[in-house]
Tab-separated table of C-alpha atoms and ligand atoms in Angstrom:
chain	number	residue	atom	x	y	z
O	87	MET	CA	108.059	125.181	83.063
O	88	LYS	CA	108.216	126.872	86.752
O	89	PRO	CA	109.477	124.747	89.651
O	90	VAL	CA	106.959	123.085	91.605
O	91	LYS	CA	106.209	124.920	94.550
O	92	LEU	CA	106.326	122.392	98.204
O	93	LEU	CA	105.350	122.481	101.705
O	94	ILE	CA	107.322	120.206	103.810
O	95	ILE	CA	105.499	118.667	106.732
O	96	GLY	CA	107.705	116.885	109.513
O	97	ALA	CA	111.211	117.742	108.861
O	98	GLY	CA	112.557	114.203	110.048
O	99	SER	CA	113.867	111.297	108.180
O	100	ARG	CA	111.083	111.306	105.041
O	101	GLY	CA	110.842	114.854	104.905
O	102	LYS	CA	114.477	115.446	104.649
O	103	THR	CA	114.427	112.840	101.761
O	104	TYR	CA	111.970	114.562	99.503
O	105	ALA	CA	113.774	118.057	100.386
O	106	ARG	CA	116.804	117.000	99.054
O	107	TYR	CA	114.851	116.299	96.095
O	108	ALA	CA	114.232	119.574	95.325
O	109	ILE	CA	117.735	120.934	96.698
O	110	GLU	CA	119.027	118.324	93.602
O	111	HIS	CA	116.391	119.332	91.481
O	112	PRO	CA	116.029	122.829	91.656
O	113	ASP	CA	114.566	123.528	88.103
O	114	VAL	CA	111.536	121.756	88.843
O	115	ALA	CA	110.812	121.480	92.570
O	116	ARG	CA	111.489	123.703	95.308
O	117	VAL	CA	110.813	123.804	99.106
O	118	VAL	CA	108.806	127.038	99.806
O	119	GLY	CA	107.349	125.990	103.355
O	120	VAL	CA	108.442	123.912	106.533
O	121	ALA	CA	106.437	122.801	109.744
O	122	GLU	CA	108.276	120.805	112.369
O	123	PRO	CA	108.454	121.209	116.163
O	124	ARG	CA	111.840	120.114	116.836
O	125	GLU	CA	113.958	123.143	116.069
O	126	PHE	CA	117.079	122.032	114.839
O	127	PHE	CA	115.407	119.488	112.186
O	128	ARG	CA	113.152	123.043	111.221
O	129	ALA	CA	116.042	124.888	111.048
O	130	SER	CA	118.210	122.909	109.355
O	131	MET	CA	115.731	122.127	106.366
O	132	ALA	CA	114.891	126.171	106.222
O	133	GLU	CA	118.491	126.693	105.402
O	134	LYS	CA	119.074	123.658	103.228
O	135	ASN	CA	116.578	125.021	101.209
O	136	GLN	CA	116.527	129.110	101.784
O	137	VAL	CA	112.622	129.083	102.875
O	138	PRO	CA	111.596	132.222	103.922
O	139	ALA	CA	111.242	132.841	107.183
O	140	GLU	CA	107.847	133.839	107.309
O	141	ASN	CA	106.848	130.292	106.023
O	142	VAL	CA	109.137	128.442	108.952
O	143	VAL	CA	106.903	127.501	111.541
O	144	GLU	CA	106.226	124.739	114.427
O	145	ASP	CA	103.216	123.071	113.736
O	146	TRP	CA	101.413	122.205	110.492
O	147	THR	CA	98.112	123.682	111.519
O	148	GLU	CA	99.637	127.005	110.847
O	149	LEU	CA	100.447	126.536	107.152
O	150	ALA	CA	97.107	124.942	107.043
O	151	ALA	CA	95.313	128.145	108.221
O	152	ARG	CA	96.529	130.523	105.579
O	153	PRO	CA	95.204	130.558	101.698
O	154	LYS	CA	96.829	127.988	100.006
O	155	PHE	CA	100.381	129.092	98.497
O	156	ALA	CA	102.076	126.680	97.444
O	157	ASP	CA	101.314	124.009	94.678
O	158	ALA	CA	101.691	120.982	96.731
O	159	VAL	CA	102.445	119.690	100.636
O	160	VAL	CA	104.554	116.657	101.088
O	161	ILE	CA	102.876	115.357	104.515
O	162	ALA	CA	105.597	113.317	106.533
O	163	THR	CA	104.523	113.011	109.742
O	164	SER	CA	104.403	109.971	111.920
O	165	ASP	CA	102.004	107.511	111.251
O	166	ALA	CA	99.459	108.355	113.618
O	167	LEU	CA	99.683	112.140	112.704
O	168	HIS	CA	98.434	111.728	108.891
O	169	MET	CA	94.783	112.189	108.949
O	170	GLU	CA	94.414	115.745	110.281
O	171	PRO	CA	96.709	117.777	107.853
O	172	ALA	CA	96.032	115.078	104.944
O	173	ILE	CA	92.252	116.226	105.082
O	174	ALA	CA	93.420	119.718	106.101
O	175	PHE	CA	95.612	120.414	102.844
O	176	ALA	CA	93.031	118.600	100.743
O	177	LYS	CA	90.607	120.780	101.539
O	178	LYS	CA	92.696	123.564	100.364
O	179	GLY	CA	93.192	122.357	96.735
O	180	TYR	CA	96.838	121.429	97.930
O	181	ALA	CA	98.370	118.099	95.595
O	182	MET	CA	99.328	115.789	97.796
O	183	LEU	CA	102.593	113.300	98.638
O	184	LEU	CA	101.010	111.527	101.606
O	185	GLU	CA	103.892	108.992	103.214
O	186	LYS	CA	102.606	105.670	103.711
O	187	PRO	CA	100.985	104.240	105.340
O	188	LEU	CA	98.169	106.658	105.058
O	189	ALA	CA	96.490	105.605	108.436
O	190	PRO	CA	96.563	103.412	111.881
O	191	ASP	CA	93.051	102.585	110.789
O	192	ALA	CA	91.043	101.550	108.049
O	193	GLU	CA	88.512	104.456	108.712
O	194	SER	CA	91.120	107.101	108.928
O	195	CYS	CA	92.372	105.676	105.383
O	196	GLN	CA	89.215	105.763	103.986
O	197	ARG	CA	88.618	109.222	105.293
O	198	ILE	CA	91.685	110.426	103.555
O	199	VAL	CA	91.192	108.922	100.268
O	200	GLU	CA	87.762	109.887	100.330
O	201	ALA	CA	88.394	113.735	101.205
O	202	ALA	CA	91.139	113.486	98.276
O	203	LEU	CA	89.098	112.128	95.942
O	204	GLU	CA	86.158	114.710	97.045
O	205	GLN	CA	88.624	117.786	96.294
O	206	ASN	CA	89.798	115.555	92.747
O	207	ILE	CA	93.598	116.808	93.998
O	208	ILE	CA	96.844	114.920	92.724
O	209	PHE	CA	97.307	112.483	95.435
O	210	ALA	CA	100.341	110.110	95.867
O	211	VAL	CA	101.067	107.762	98.678
O	212	GLY	CA	104.965	107.152	99.735
O	213	HIS	CA	104.794	103.817	98.158
O	214	VAL	CA	108.104	103.843	96.828
O	215	MET	CA	108.880	100.250	95.553
O	216	ARG	CA	106.489	100.950	92.611
O	217	TYR	CA	108.750	103.682	91.232
O	218	THR	CA	111.918	101.913	91.306
O	219	GLN	CA	113.625	100.735	87.623
O	220	TYR	CA	113.962	96.991	89.138
O	221	THR	CA	109.976	97.253	89.934
O	222	GLN	CA	109.191	98.929	86.391
O	223	ARG	CA	111.406	96.045	84.446
O	224	LEU	CA	109.867	93.024	86.997
O	225	LYS	CA	106.464	94.625	86.070
O	226	ALA	CA	107.205	95.236	82.124
O	227	LEU	CA	108.309	91.079	81.964
O	228	VAL	CA	105.274	90.096	83.170
O	229	ALA	CA	103.227	92.321	81.539
O	230	SER	CA	104.764	91.121	78.202
O	231	GLY	CA	103.866	87.505	78.858
O	232	LEU	CA	107.206	86.598	79.137
O	233	ILE	CA	106.148	83.665	81.924
O	234	GLY	CA	102.649	83.157	80.761
O	235	ASP	CA	100.104	83.794	83.287
O	236	VAL	CA	101.268	84.182	86.610
O	237	VAL	CA	100.232	81.817	89.148
O	238	SER	CA	102.115	82.055	92.608
O	239	VAL	CA	104.307	84.700	93.856
O	240	GLN	CA	107.093	84.115	96.485
O	241	HIS	CA	107.787	87.024	98.265
O	242	LEU	CA	110.407	87.821	101.431
O	243	GLU	CA	110.998	90.709	103.300
O	244	PRO	CA	114.306	90.054	104.930
O	245	VAL	CA	114.056	93.472	107.248
O	246	GLY	CA	117.457	92.695	108.524
O	247	TYR	CA	118.449	92.641	112.329
O	248	TRP	CA	119.621	95.358	112.960
O	249	HIS	CA	117.011	97.335	111.066
O	250	TYR	CA	114.421	95.630	112.973
O	251	ALA	CA	116.286	96.142	116.142
O	252	HIS	CA	116.781	99.901	115.526
O	253	SER	CA	113.290	100.691	114.031
O	254	PHE	CA	110.825	98.236	115.297
O	255	VAL	CA	112.553	97.243	118.818
O	256	ARG	CA	113.858	100.395	120.030
O	257	GLY	CA	112.652	103.131	117.455
O	258	ASN	CA	109.419	104.900	116.439
O	259	TRP	CA	107.349	101.585	115.174
O	260	HIS	CA	108.345	99.501	118.202
O	261	ASN	CA	104.807	100.012	119.893
O	262	GLU	CA	101.686	99.548	117.983
O	263	ALA	CA	99.586	101.607	120.290
O	264	ALA	CA	102.423	104.497	119.664
O	265	SER	CA	102.555	104.246	115.769
O	266	SER	CA	100.916	101.073	113.826
O	267	PHE	CA	101.076	97.054	113.643
O	268	MET	CA	104.380	95.683	111.803
O	269	LEU	CA	102.172	94.759	108.665
O	270	LEU	CA	101.193	98.194	108.382
O	271	ALA	CA	104.151	99.911	109.289
O	272	LYS	CA	106.931	97.912	107.095
O	273	SER	CA	105.278	95.307	104.712
O	274	CYS	CA	102.414	97.559	103.325
O	275	HIS	CA	104.643	98.130	100.494
O	276	ASP	CA	105.050	94.367	100.157
O	277	LEU	CA	100.780	93.652	100.123
O	278	ASP	CA	101.293	96.947	97.791
O	279	TRP	CA	103.750	95.796	95.495
O	280	LEU	CA	102.452	92.226	95.133
O	281	ARG	CA	99.059	93.886	93.634
O	282	TYR	CA	101.127	96.071	91.431
O	283	ILE	CA	102.967	93.331	90.043
O	284	ILE	CA	100.394	90.676	89.889
O	285	GLY	CA	98.025	93.332	88.495
O	286	GLN	CA	95.320	92.011	90.199
O	287	ARG	CA	93.000	92.553	93.552
O	288	CYS	CA	93.673	90.422	96.337
O	289	VAL	CA	90.600	88.968	97.900
O	290	GLN	CA	91.025	86.570	100.766
O	291	VAL	CA	94.199	86.116	103.102
O	292	SER	CA	95.199	84.451	106.111
O	293	SER	CA	98.320	85.186	108.175
O	294	PHE	CA	100.277	83.901	111.278
O	295	GLY	CA	103.033	85.655	113.197
O	296	SER	CA	103.913	86.616	116.454
O	297	LEU	CA	107.446	88.455	118.560
O	298	LYS	CA	109.063	85.368	119.242
O	299	HIS	CA	112.451	87.154	119.843
O	300	PHE	CA	112.702	90.566	121.460
O	301	ARG	CA	111.165	89.834	124.950
O	302	LYS	CA	112.039	89.762	128.199
O	303	GLU	CA	111.888	86.216	128.504
O	304	GLU	CA	114.397	85.664	125.661
O	305	LYS	CA	117.313	87.786	127.304
O	306	PRO	CA	120.514	86.086	127.773
O	307	GLU	CA	121.409	85.498	131.414
O	308	GLN	CA	124.672	86.481	130.711
O	309	ALA	CA	123.297	90.549	130.604
O	310	GLY	CA	122.149	90.138	134.131
O	311	THR	CA	120.154	93.477	135.230
O	312	ALA	CA	121.545	95.541	132.207
O	313	THR	CA	119.005	97.604	130.686
O	314	ARG	CA	121.558	99.247	128.158
O	315	CYS	CA	123.902	98.449	126.349
O	316	MET	CA	126.600	100.941	127.407
O	317	ASP	CA	126.494	99.019	130.787
O	318	CYS	CA	126.107	95.567	129.814
O	319	ALA	CA	128.424	92.735	130.544
O	320	TYR	CA	127.128	90.784	127.443
O	321	GLU	CA	127.155	93.103	124.722
O	322	THR	CA	130.400	92.091	122.825
O	323	GLN	CA	128.339	88.288	122.412
O	324	CYS	CA	125.046	90.223	121.618
O	325	PRO	CA	124.141	90.572	117.539
O	326	TYR	CA	121.591	93.440	118.870
O	327	SER	CA	124.473	95.875	120.871
O	328	ALA	CA	123.329	99.225	119.718
O	329	LYS	CA	127.249	100.178	121.445
O	330	ARG	CA	128.824	98.027	118.323
O	331	PHE	CA	126.174	99.202	115.550
O	332	TYR	CA	125.949	102.850	116.044
O	333	LEU	CA	129.484	103.457	116.895
O	334	ASN	CA	130.808	101.325	113.890
O	335	ARG	CA	128.823	103.483	112.005
O	336	LEU	CA	130.410	106.439	113.423
O	337	GLU	CA	134.172	105.451	112.972
O	338	ARG	CA	133.212	104.733	109.278
O	339	ASN	CA	132.388	108.139	109.197
O	340	GLU	CA	128.551	107.131	107.939
O	341	GLN	CA	126.543	110.576	109.400
O	342	GLY	CA	123.234	109.320	107.424
O	343	TRP	CA	120.240	107.471	108.315
O	344	PRO	CA	120.043	105.362	110.684
O	345	LEU	CA	122.545	107.505	112.855
O	346	ASP	CA	120.856	110.824	111.891
O	347	VAL	CA	117.604	109.654	113.646
O	348	ILE	CA	119.660	108.687	116.979
O	349	THR	CA	121.937	111.902	117.127
O	350	THR	CA	122.680	115.518	115.651
O	351	GLU	CA	126.042	115.018	117.105
O	352	PHE	CA	128.349	112.677	115.080
O	353	THR	CA	131.092	112.291	117.628
O	354	ARG	CA	131.878	109.322	119.942
O	355	GLU	CA	130.722	111.574	122.848
O	356	GLY	CA	127.641	112.695	121.170
O	357	VAL	CA	127.064	108.933	120.145
O	358	GLU	CA	127.439	107.561	123.399
O	359	ALA	CA	124.954	110.376	124.959
O	360	ALA	CA	122.657	109.011	122.867
O	361	LEU	CA	123.386	105.599	123.975
O	362	ASN	CA	123.301	106.216	127.686
O	363	ASP	CA	120.292	108.522	127.746
O	364	GLY	CA	117.817	107.698	124.447
O	365	PRO	CA	115.834	105.039	123.160
O	366	TYR	CA	118.152	103.579	120.950
O	367	GLY	CA	120.613	102.531	123.659
O	368	LYS	CA	118.499	100.176	124.869
O	369	CYS	CA	118.700	96.365	125.587
O	370	VAL	CA	116.666	94.823	123.056
O	371	TYR	CA	115.143	92.054	125.288
O	372	GLU	CA	114.098	95.344	127.976
O	373	ILE	CA	111.775	97.428	126.116
O	374	ASP	CA	107.947	97.791	126.160
O	375	ASN	CA	107.875	96.655	122.287
O	376	ASP	CA	105.177	94.628	121.060
O	377	VAL	CA	105.408	94.450	117.415
O	378	VAL	CA	105.729	91.133	115.664
O	379	ASP	CA	108.957	90.318	114.668
O	380	HIS	CA	107.964	87.648	112.189
O	381	GLN	CA	104.920	87.491	110.035
O	382	VAL	CA	103.360	85.154	106.929
O	383	VAL	CA	100.412	86.004	104.855
O	384	ASN	CA	98.603	83.863	102.182
O	385	LEU	CA	96.787	85.933	99.547
O	386	LEU	CA	94.282	84.908	96.927
O	387	TYR	CA	93.826	87.196	94.023
O	388	GLU	CA	90.513	87.581	92.215
O	389	ASN	CA	91.755	85.266	89.163
O	390	GLY	CA	92.772	82.768	91.408
O	391	ALA	CA	96.822	83.152	91.659
O	392	THR	CA	97.931	82.885	94.974
O	393	ALA	CA	101.142	84.659	96.750
O	394	SER	CA	102.606	83.966	99.991
O	395	PHE	CA	105.025	86.808	101.660
O	396	THR	CA	107.311	86.361	104.628
O	397	MET	CA	108.238	89.424	106.802
O	398	ILE	CA	111.343	88.087	109.261
O	399	GLY	CA	113.193	90.382	111.333
O	400	THR	CA	116.075	88.098	111.992
O	401	SER	CA	117.361	87.835	108.733
O	402	ARG	CA	120.637	89.519	107.085
O	403	ILE	CA	119.917	92.597	105.644
O	404	ARG	CA	119.105	92.732	102.144
O	405	ASP	CA	116.737	93.540	99.117
O	406	ARG	CA	113.303	91.458	99.003
O	407	GLU	CA	113.423	88.488	97.077
O	408	THR	CA	110.836	87.072	94.760
O	409	ILE	CA	109.775	84.303	92.794
O	410	LEU	CA	107.169	84.460	90.293
O	411	PHE	CA	105.920	81.293	88.670
O	412	GLY	CA	104.120	81.505	85.496
O	413	THR	CA	102.387	78.890	83.319
O	414	CYS	CA	105.431	78.978	80.745
O	415	GLY	CA	108.663	80.300	82.789
O	416	GLU	CA	109.632	81.901	86.223
O	417	LEU	CA	111.125	85.189	87.048
O	418	ARG	CA	113.342	85.581	90.236
O	419	GLY	CA	114.541	88.828	91.334
O	420	ASP	CA	116.338	90.174	94.481
O	421	GLY	CA	116.011	93.675	94.164
O	422	GLU	CA	119.374	94.173	91.634
O	423	LYS	CA	118.724	91.368	89.000
O	424	ILE	CA	115.852	89.700	87.438
O	425	THR	CA	116.668	85.783	86.327
O	426	HIS	CA	114.112	84.685	83.808
O	427	TYR	CA	113.848	80.713	83.078
O	428	ASP	CA	112.132	79.361	80.168
O	429	PHE	CA	110.008	76.446	80.068
O	430	LEU	CA	110.162	75.694	76.346
O	431	THR	CA	114.118	76.089	75.587
O	432	GLU	CA	114.985	75.180	79.363
O	433	LYS	CA	117.358	78.089	79.461
O	434	THR	CA	118.326	80.516	81.780
O	435	ALA	CA	118.972	84.330	81.196
O	436	GLU	CA	120.010	87.189	83.196
O	437	ILE	CA	118.036	90.527	82.627
O	438	SER	CA	120.283	93.669	83.317
O	439	ILE	CA	118.628	96.746	84.542
O	440	GLU	CA	119.381	100.423	84.994
O	441	HIS	CA	119.666	101.438	88.316
O	442	THR	CA	119.520	104.987	90.042
O	443	ALA	CA	121.209	105.928	93.214
O	444	SER	CA	118.708	107.450	95.498
O	445	GLY	CA	116.875	105.799	98.514
O	446	HIS	CA	114.819	102.845	98.214
O	447	GLY	CA	116.548	101.223	95.033
O	448	GLY	CA	115.725	105.127	93.870
O	449	GLY	CA	112.228	104.707	94.400
O	450	ASP	CA	112.620	108.215	96.699
O	451	PHE	CA	113.503	110.549	93.831
O	452	GLY	CA	111.404	107.860	91.190
O	453	LEU	CA	108.281	108.870	93.173
O	454	MET	CA	109.421	112.633	93.781
O	455	ALA	CA	109.746	112.773	90.106
O	456	SER	CA	106.892	111.281	89.191
O	457	PHE	CA	104.750	113.360	91.771
O	458	VAL	CA	106.633	116.918	90.552
O	459	LYS	CA	105.593	116.104	87.051
O	460	ALA	CA	102.151	114.935	87.860
O	461	VAL	CA	101.602	118.347	89.749
O	462	ALA	CA	103.514	120.182	87.009
O	463	THR	CA	101.305	118.967	84.292
O	464	HIS	CA	97.708	118.524	85.915
O	465	ASP	CA	98.285	114.669	84.934
O	466	ALA	CA	97.565	112.152	87.536
O	467	SER	CA	98.965	109.612	85.357
O	468	TYR	CA	102.278	109.784	86.238
O	469	ILE	CA	101.245	108.440	89.925
O	470	LEU	CA	101.619	104.978	90.579
O	471	SER	CA	100.417	104.954	93.922
O	472	GLY	CA	97.149	107.013	93.615
O	473	PRO	CA	94.003	107.081	96.472
O	474	ALA	CA	91.988	104.044	95.221
O	475	GLU	CA	94.631	101.015	94.690
O	476	SER	CA	96.209	102.539	97.818
O	477	LEU	CA	93.223	102.002	100.082
O	478	GLU	CA	92.856	98.767	98.240
O	479	THR	CA	95.885	97.462	99.186
O	480	HIS	CA	95.388	99.101	102.915
O	481	LEU	CA	92.355	97.368	103.698
O	482	THR	CA	94.232	94.119	102.414
O	483	VAL	CA	96.897	94.808	105.259
O	484	PHE	CA	93.954	95.242	107.718
O	485	ALA	CA	92.390	92.360	106.544
O	486	ALA	CA	95.686	90.124	106.575
O	487	GLU	CA	96.342	91.649	110.212
O	488	GLN	CA	93.011	90.840	111.424
O	489	ALA	CA	93.214	86.936	110.013
O	490	ARG	CA	96.752	86.495	111.702
O	491	ARG	CA	95.015	87.981	115.349
O	492	GLU	CA	91.898	86.040	114.756
O	493	ASN	CA	93.291	82.650	113.578
O	494	ARG	CA	90.824	82.601	110.315
O	495	VAL	CA	90.896	83.416	106.790
O	496	MET	CA	89.361	86.965	105.895
O	497	PRO	CA	88.100	88.448	103.065
O	498	VAL	CA	89.127	91.876	101.703
O	499	GLN	CA	86.957	94.609	102.935
O	500	GLY	CA	85.319	96.605	100.207
O	501	LEU	CA	85.246	93.895	97.726
W	1451	NAD	N1	108.088	105.462	101.896
W	1451	NAD	C1	109.168	104.828	102.756
W	1451	NAD	O1	109.633	103.672	102.604
W	1451	NAD	C2	109.068	105.128	104.375
W	1451	NAD	C3	110.084	104.946	105.198
W	1451	NAD	C4	110.086	105.153	106.424
W	1451	NAD	C5	109.120	106.100	107.256
W	1451	NAD	N2	108.234	106.234	106.451
W	1451	NAD	C6	106.843	106.999	106.903
W	1451	NAD	O2	107.047	108.068	107.036
W	1451	NAD	C7	106.338	108.637	107.947
W	1451	NAD	C8	107.759	109.880	109.033
W	1451	NAD	O3	108.649	108.706	109.230
W	1451	NAD	P1	110.306	109.236	109.897
W	1451	NAD	O4	110.944	108.174	109.890
W	1451	NAD	O5	110.211	110.506	108.713
W	1451	NAD	O6	109.850	109.521	111.172
W	1451	NAD	P2	110.444	111.013	111.929
W	1451	NAD	O7	109.883	110.855	112.849
W	1451	NAD	O8	111.927	110.923	111.120
W	1451	NAD	O9	109.562	112.162	111.246
W	1451	NAD	C9	108.553	112.725	111.354
W	1451	NAD	C10	108.968	114.131	111.941
W	1451	NAD	O10	107.119	115.010	111.758
W	1451	NAD	C11	107.588	115.885	113.272
W	1451	NAD	N3	106.277	116.252	113.676
W	1451	NAD	C12	105.366	116.223	114.568
W	1451	NAD	N4	104.548	117.009	114.801
W	1451	NAD	C13	104.681	117.670	113.658
W	1451	NAD	C14	103.717	118.538	113.816
W	1451	NAD	N5	102.422	118.801	114.146
W	1451	NAD	N6	104.028	119.422	112.860
W	1451	NAD	C15	104.817	119.282	111.540
W	1451	NAD	N7	105.407	118.186	111.694
W	1451	NAD	C16	105.476	117.038	112.988
W	1451	NAD	C17	108.435	114.962	114.249
W	1451	NAD	O11	109.035	116.118	115.090
W	1451	NAD	C18	109.227	114.618	113.075
W	1451	NAD	O12	110.492	115.439	112.641
W	1451	NAD	C19	105.953	107.850	108.604
W	1451	NAD	O13	104.543	107.722	108.459
W	1451	NAD	C20	106.083	106.711	108.230
W	1451	NAD	O14	105.605	105.332	108.465
W	1451	NAD	C21	107.616	105.545	105.131
């Protein structure tokens, strides 16, 4: 079979990850076009993937305007920049891998999914958590009836104090108007994952949460008027010091995420310049961030099962943790291992999982492998995050956010 020809729209963090899959699997996928306004990232992807010069452009519209010349498009632009390219490339008949979230509002999500369904294209959303070995094992165990019927689920997303500060205080997703609200930006994965594992539609939601800590009022007095970690007398005592966080990574010779988000110069001078001038050196108490740092969501499913979900920014960084309570036993998972407790035998057993090495617990490349296979064989059944269910779980997220804002229980739209 010929390698699937891919266009990458947006050569930032996510675009690079998906393009790397093609580099590592040249027999099944090849990047033949890239659109990216930032010169360094555009040139770097073009060179690494040997993209023909005529297909290396600054803006996605240039590629969408041409007659279709590849099999599929990967759209990895920022959240607010998904709808227009998604609809344009769908109309051209490209198979599509669209990063999550579909779009920042329900109507745009609906429009994207309608376009994908109308054109009958292979369409996958970047819900990478569905594609890990861990998730597949957990889902198979639940489906096998090992713990009977699932009655309730407790699911925790410990975002991690530094990851939260990096992405959601200083970074791309710090301000709702500029990107999207926290539950959509980060936890749309989790509400989608719960739906997948439980195998039921969510019908009602309630939610609480706020931005509690990363606000001016919470700034330690000792930090005085400093607005950047590089000039702050309190910096050595601050858990959120950008100076400590990024320079330590540099000392450990790390060059990948998250250091590659703040600079392209992996030297002390390069990182210090980013901390002195760029957003990632700002004091976490002195930014126009407004997304919540903690949120809980309660979910009711069609068959009466329930789930409670917690997203917490001020946590040790680690994988999500889940307990599934069934009628005959419990399953506990921490992203690495699964433990089963059986009510009849009163025995606990550890269930081993084979892990693969790519990002998001193997989900990044798991998704790409499935997507590429679906495109090559014209068989959408390889896609675990297709249009209809992705829209359904996005609508659950919008309902939960409305529940939080309006302090009420919300039905999930479209049911
Ligand atoms: N699936 C996941 O687990 C996961 C994880 C992180 C981010 N994301 C999502 O992936 C998307 C991209 O996130 P990211 O971290 O890679 O962001 P990023 O900012 O690193 O990359 C986005 C890129 O799009 C480029 N771009 C802007 N305008 C463009 C245009 N007109 N044409 C082509 N490219 C253009 C930007 O220059 C940038 O390089 C977001 O929607 C984000 O929410 C998904």
